[in-house]
Amino acid sequence: MCQFIFFCYKYIWLVVHLLSPPTVRIIHSGHACNVEEERHTERVYTIREGETLELTCLVTGHPRPQIRWTKTAGSVSDRFQDSSVFNETLHIAKILRTQGGRYYCKAENGLGSPAIKSIRVDVYYLDDPVVTVHQSIGEAKEQFYYERTVFLRCVANSNPPVRYSWHRGREVLTQGSDKGVEIYEPFFTQGETKILKLKNLRPQDYANYSCIASVRNVCGIPDRSVIFRLTNKTASPSIKLLVEDPIVVNPGQTVSLVCITTGGEPPPTLTWVSSNDSLPQRSVVKGGTLTLPAITSDEAGIYSCVASNNVGNPAKKSTTIVVRALKKGRFWITPDPYHNDDNIQIGREVKISCQVEATPPEELTFSWLKNGRALRSSERMVITQTDPDISPGTTNLDIIDLKFTDFGTYTCVAALKGGGIPEISIDVNISSTTVPPNLTVPRGKSPLVAREGDTVELECLVSGKPKPIILWSRADKEAPMPDGNMQMESYDGVLRIVNVSREMTGSYRCQTSQYNGFNVKPREAVVELIVQYPPTVEPVFMEMRQGLGRPVVMTCRVLRAHPSRVLRFEWLLSNRLLHAGAFDAQRDETEYTIRSLNRDGWGEYTCNVINEAGAGKCTFQVTGKAYPPEFYYDTYSPLWQNRPRVYGFKLQWTQMNPNAVDRIVAYRLGIRQMGLQRWWEQEIPVDGTINKGELMTHNLTELIKPESYEVRLTPITRFGEGDSTIRIVTYSAPINPHLKFHCSFEEEPICMFTQDKNDDFDWTRHSAATRDTKYTPNTGPSGDRSGSKQGFYMYIETSRPRKEGDQARLVSPFFNVAPKNPYGITNPPAYCFGFFYHMYGKHIGTLNGPVWSLSGNQGDRWKQAKVSIHPTASFQVVLEGVRGPGIEGDIAIDDVTLEEGECRDPPPSE
């Protein structure tokens, strides 16, 4: 059974549930081109790319729910879900295709489960189509478009899927219209492209071809087209690079790469790409020339010129730019490997190795000096260069049968053949004092005890000549060093850590490096670091609200501390010592109790927990301040007016945790007009005790039309003022029915009608041209009241998920009844409220109401209803539809009117 009831009323409905879980409904404004309203579980909002998306989350529930918008199912590049919107309205200007997807509005107020509604946003777009041309690979020749078979492929990115059509000149090409033409969609593209096949080219096939891409004007998106001219000269691109490969240059030089086209019709477009993901920021591209000014080593790599004209495959030519460089010179000394001795001894062999990083490596040259004079390879002084695959950039000097005359300074000089790069020289001293390294930790330096935040120096003494680089690392676990690397280098054996933290406690290993020293087994030592830190406690801050005469218990808990064995505590009130003591070994907390709170007991209490490294502090703010009131936003029709220039507003609220502190004796009400500075204040006395969830009401009067007001409400107890709450009261102008009101629902705002927040589902604005009757045959109108399929009307959709008894209420705007004398209305005026209804379907059932009643299936036609009403104050009208036992029970309304005066010739109610 379906019911249709309309009410005329002037009083608000009673509120049944004061503390209630949230409910959510999503409404839309913005620039939607279509909205499929709640069809099964799907709700789709269609919008054109570049327009403005605006979705509003309407909530009910008390306390006022918190609202959060999130998004899923969008592009990976769209990070909206990482930056949720915490307000009622989601506004996205110039929406992009990547911002389509499902948007969720979540409301929660701590009562029951959060309420969640979603809507899928479908962004429509159509890009310009692109035509590419190919020939059968087996038939390709140098001028392969003079004959044989050619394929023209058209592709356009779009949503919804695009439809393609081909034209040759002004001729429309279709499958079968020309034996030499075949049009098809490749199976693997699934309709994403359309291919035009020209079989065995004929003279008439050389022409202008147009590909037209269309999405059938959805969202007003026009068709897009592209023209390709096919001639007997059409050819894929070919290019030539006027540069060497590779190009070897010095840093700071300007490099120009020149690329020219040697063929291709239409003329190809040239672009440059780099193996470094993008071209250098300072690079300049002009035509086919790429210029790299003052090149650096970081800009070395492969540079490619790409030519494309959408015919065949793009042409690509590449060259490699090599920037000369020498860096990271180092050495090591290797004692005679045939003797188990790390020292250098007369009569034995010693090898000096020298290594650098060179670019390009084939230009690297080495030379050796002894005491500044050139040294040549001989039987006792053997100079070799290591295999580049084993140890690149390395040279060795083997001294056979070391003699006293061999002591001295040996210099390894690295250079590049091309010049222009400074040489690297490395000096190595070989003498009787050249000895392997040794590492020790100074006495008293391990374990090293420091306090958190200090600067500490971990030290290893290194002896030997030459002194090697010292490598520091964690010895107790696989963890990075303070600078983030796994190892840190030190040239003096000292590791300096600034602002040391508790996480840095542990063992640190110092170890000799083979570089700039002896190539022997590494020497190492370990230093222990202990970082002391003050106690970490909880709570750091806690507000405790309590009434007079009641007990207060404060607990301060130690989470961690080092050292943890010697802990003491002290309790203070405003720097006055209350209690002090030491922790037991088994306890990690301390308590302070106020047995009966008095006025002197209000204030800030601190508990200091102290060890050798400092103190941790718990803070408790003990107060009698009342919690804030919570405004009730679900008052039905809170605004009223019976005077021309002013209006009234019913302000309602409940009190958060009213029993937590002393009894609330009054509220201080503050009100000011938006945009002004001055507050008007008054006290609202409270008799008796306020219960949790109890609804309180105060009428605001003499509010000036059409101004909005900021309202502040503050509870008052024996302690004084509590926390305030602020809300905005906004005037919504009612419609004056002295001028005839008529609504045909042709515009999206639907004449200021609104959906009731407390019903089960909504009325839907639709037209017969867009309405989908797939799921609801034999019900609903075939056009609006005038018979137009493009015209709009409002209707209730009774298909799933609707169930029998579900209600949908449409609420009219306020209609203002202005009295003709200042003392109110003594003879209420008459108004005629009329509307057209369509009630077609076997499940319509009975329709009734307190003023107007009708029963049974009325057939597939529109009928008119008129009712005379006599309001004594501003009023609204509610149109209610109730779902019957089946899906063939859609009810529609159209052309709602309100006129002054009694209804004339009312239509029959049968």
PDB file of C-alpha atoms in Angstrom, residues 108 186 192 449 693 715 747 875:
ATOM      1  CA  GLU A 108      30.270  10.192  14.533  1.00  0.00           C
ATOM      2  CA  PRO A 186      40.758  -4.674 -32.602  1.00  0.00           C
ATOM      3  CA  GLU A 192      38.999   2.000 -27.186  1.00  0.00           C
ATOM      4  CA  VAL A 449      78.408   8.106  30.653  1.00  0.00           C
ATOM      5  CA  GLY A 693      20.526  14.420  28.044  1.00  0.00           C
ATOM      6  CA  PRO A 715      27.302  27.496  32.229  1.00  0.00           C
ATOM      7  CA  GLU A 747      15.412  24.086 -11.695  1.00  0.00           C
ATOM      8  CA  PHE A 875       3.767  27.931   8.028  1.00  0.00           C
TER       9      PHE A 875
END
